[in-house]
XYZ file of C-alpha atoms in Angstrom:
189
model
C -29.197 31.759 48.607
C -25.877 30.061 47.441
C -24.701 29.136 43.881
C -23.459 25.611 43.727
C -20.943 24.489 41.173
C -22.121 21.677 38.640
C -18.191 20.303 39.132
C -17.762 17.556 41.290
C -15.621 18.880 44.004
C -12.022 18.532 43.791
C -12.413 18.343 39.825
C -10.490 21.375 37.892
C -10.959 22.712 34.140
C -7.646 22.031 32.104
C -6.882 24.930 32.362
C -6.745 25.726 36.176
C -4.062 23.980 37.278
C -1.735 25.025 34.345
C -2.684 28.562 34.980
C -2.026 28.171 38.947
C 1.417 26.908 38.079
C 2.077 29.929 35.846
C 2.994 29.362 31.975
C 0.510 26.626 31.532
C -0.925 27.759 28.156
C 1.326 25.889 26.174
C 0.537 23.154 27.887
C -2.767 23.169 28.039
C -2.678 24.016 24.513
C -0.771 20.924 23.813
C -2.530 18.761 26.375
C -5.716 19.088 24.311
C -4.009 18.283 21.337
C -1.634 15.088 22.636
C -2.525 13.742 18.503
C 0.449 15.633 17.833
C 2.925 13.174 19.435
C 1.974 10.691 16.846
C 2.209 13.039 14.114
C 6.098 13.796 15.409
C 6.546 9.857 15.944
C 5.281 8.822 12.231
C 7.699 12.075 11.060
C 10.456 10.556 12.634
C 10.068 6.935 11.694
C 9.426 8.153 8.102
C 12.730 10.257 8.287
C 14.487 7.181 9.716
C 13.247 4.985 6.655
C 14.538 7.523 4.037
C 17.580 7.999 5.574
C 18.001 4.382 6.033
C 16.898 3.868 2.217
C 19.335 6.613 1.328
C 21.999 4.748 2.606
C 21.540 1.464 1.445
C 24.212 -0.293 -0.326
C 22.604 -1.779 -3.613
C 24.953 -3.616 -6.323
C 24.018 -2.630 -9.770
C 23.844 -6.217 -11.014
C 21.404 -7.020 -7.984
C 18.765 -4.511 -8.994
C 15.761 -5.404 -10.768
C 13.778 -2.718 -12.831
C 11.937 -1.977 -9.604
C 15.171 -2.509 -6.985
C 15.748 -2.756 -3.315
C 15.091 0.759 -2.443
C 11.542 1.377 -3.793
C 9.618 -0.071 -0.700
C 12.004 1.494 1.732
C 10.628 5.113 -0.046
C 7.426 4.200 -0.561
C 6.853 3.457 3.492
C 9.144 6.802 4.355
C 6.984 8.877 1.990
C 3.632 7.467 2.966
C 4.848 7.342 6.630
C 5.548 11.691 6.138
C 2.533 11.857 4.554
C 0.483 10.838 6.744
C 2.003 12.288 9.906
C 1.551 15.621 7.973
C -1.989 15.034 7.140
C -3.067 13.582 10.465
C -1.320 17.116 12.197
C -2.781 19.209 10.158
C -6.212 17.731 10.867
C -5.334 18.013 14.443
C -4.456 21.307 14.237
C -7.955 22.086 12.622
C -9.600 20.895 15.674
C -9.931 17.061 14.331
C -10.268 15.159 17.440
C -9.448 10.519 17.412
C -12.540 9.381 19.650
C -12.698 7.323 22.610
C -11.944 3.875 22.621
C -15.330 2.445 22.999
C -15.027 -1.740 21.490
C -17.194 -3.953 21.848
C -15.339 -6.583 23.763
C -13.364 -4.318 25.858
C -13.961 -3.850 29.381
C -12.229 -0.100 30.347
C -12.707 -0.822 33.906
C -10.520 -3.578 34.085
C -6.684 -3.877 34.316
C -4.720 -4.480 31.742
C -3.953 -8.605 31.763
C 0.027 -8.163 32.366
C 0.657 -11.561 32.706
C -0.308 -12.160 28.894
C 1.883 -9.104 27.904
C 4.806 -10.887 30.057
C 4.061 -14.085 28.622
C 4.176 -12.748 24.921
C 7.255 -10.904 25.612
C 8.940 -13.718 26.604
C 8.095 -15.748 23.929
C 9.186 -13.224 21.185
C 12.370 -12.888 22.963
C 13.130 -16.565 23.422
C 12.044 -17.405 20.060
C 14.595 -14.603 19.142
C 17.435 -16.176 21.009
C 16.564 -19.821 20.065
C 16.327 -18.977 16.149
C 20.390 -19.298 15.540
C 21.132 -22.476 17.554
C 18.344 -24.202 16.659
C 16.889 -22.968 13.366
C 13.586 -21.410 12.564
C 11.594 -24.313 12.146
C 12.164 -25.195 15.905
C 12.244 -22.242 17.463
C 8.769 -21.157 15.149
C 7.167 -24.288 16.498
C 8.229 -22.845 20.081
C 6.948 -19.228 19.343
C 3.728 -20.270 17.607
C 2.849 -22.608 20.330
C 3.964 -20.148 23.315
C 1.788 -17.161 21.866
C -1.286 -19.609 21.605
C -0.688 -20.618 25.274
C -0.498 -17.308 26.358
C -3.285 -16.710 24.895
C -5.242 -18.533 26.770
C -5.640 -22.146 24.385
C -4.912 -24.718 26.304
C -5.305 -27.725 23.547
C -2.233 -29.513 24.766
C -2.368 -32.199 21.622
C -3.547 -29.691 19.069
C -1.364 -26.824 19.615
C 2.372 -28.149 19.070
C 1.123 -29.899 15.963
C -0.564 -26.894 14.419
C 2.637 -24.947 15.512
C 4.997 -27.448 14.056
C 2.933 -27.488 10.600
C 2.637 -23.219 10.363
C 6.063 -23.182 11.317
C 7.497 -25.438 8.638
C 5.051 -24.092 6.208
C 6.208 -20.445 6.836
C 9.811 -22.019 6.592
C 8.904 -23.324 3.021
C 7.312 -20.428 1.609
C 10.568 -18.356 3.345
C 13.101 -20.335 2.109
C 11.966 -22.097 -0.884
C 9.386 -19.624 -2.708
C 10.412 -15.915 -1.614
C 14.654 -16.934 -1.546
C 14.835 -16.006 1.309
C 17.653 -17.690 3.519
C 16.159 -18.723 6.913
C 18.767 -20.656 9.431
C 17.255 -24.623 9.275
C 19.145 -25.482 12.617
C 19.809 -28.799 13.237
C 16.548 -29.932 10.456
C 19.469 -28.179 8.170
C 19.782 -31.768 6.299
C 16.136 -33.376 6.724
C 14.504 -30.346 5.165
């Protein structure tokens, strides 16, 4: 009588492979607990913040009671706080589950053609912002991230992405102070 393996064949525990390759506790070790990597990335973008916030040149007359540098620590702290907290649930056994959405189809491949098409967008909207202001090159980023999306409302779109893009302009430049570059709409608006 012969013992068959529940496994399916060619499968191997963890921990075979880095014990066949000698040393492999440590990675094994870390291989179950991959959480960790975001722990040390949230560390290191809150120790970028504060260090950035540290070395922020603020005018006296400029600062309010509250001042430039507040939200700067604020994010840095919370940012270390929470990279400590979520390692030291890891490190208690604290496990993120599967991703298991509703709409999401794991069996598929990921749609790299809308990725493409959003990068592009971003970085042409980034390149278009100086030369021809941000209420132009809004209308273009708005309207390119809806069509690569997937909306294909070819009388709808530009006008809804001319309108959000002059209203953000607005609130921007008029409400909040701050300076966005008008482009060639410099005079009109």
């Amino acid at each position: 009588m012969t013992t068959e393996s529940t496994e399916p064949a060619g499968s191997a525990g963890p921990a075979e492979p880095a014990a066949a390759s000698g040393g492999g506790g440590a990675r094994a070790w870390l291989r179950e607990r991959s959480e960790l990597g975001v722990c040390l990335l949230l560390f290191a973008l809150g120790v970028l913040v504060l260090t950035d916030a540290l070395t922020m040149d603020v005018d006296i007359a400029q600062r309010g009671p509250i001042g430039p540098r507040t939200v700067p620590f604020v994010v840095g702290a919370g940012l270390l706080l929470v990279g400590a907290l979520l390692a030291v649930d890891v490190l208690r056994g604290g496990r993120g589950e599967a991703e298991g959405g509703e709409d999401v189809d794991l069996d598929e491949p990921a749609d790299w053609r809308t990725v493409l098409l959003l990068t592009g967008v971003f970085l042409a909207a980034a390149v278009l912002i100086g030369p021809l202001g941000f209420p132009i090159a809004g209308a273009l980023l708005f309207w390119g991230a809806a069509y690569a999306l997937g909306s294909r409302h070819y009388d709808r779109d530009p006008l809804i992405a001319a309108g959000l893009s002059l209203f953000t302009y607005f609130v921007f430049d008029n409400l909040l102070g701050v300076p966005l570059p008008g482009g060639p709409l410099m005079g009109v608006l």
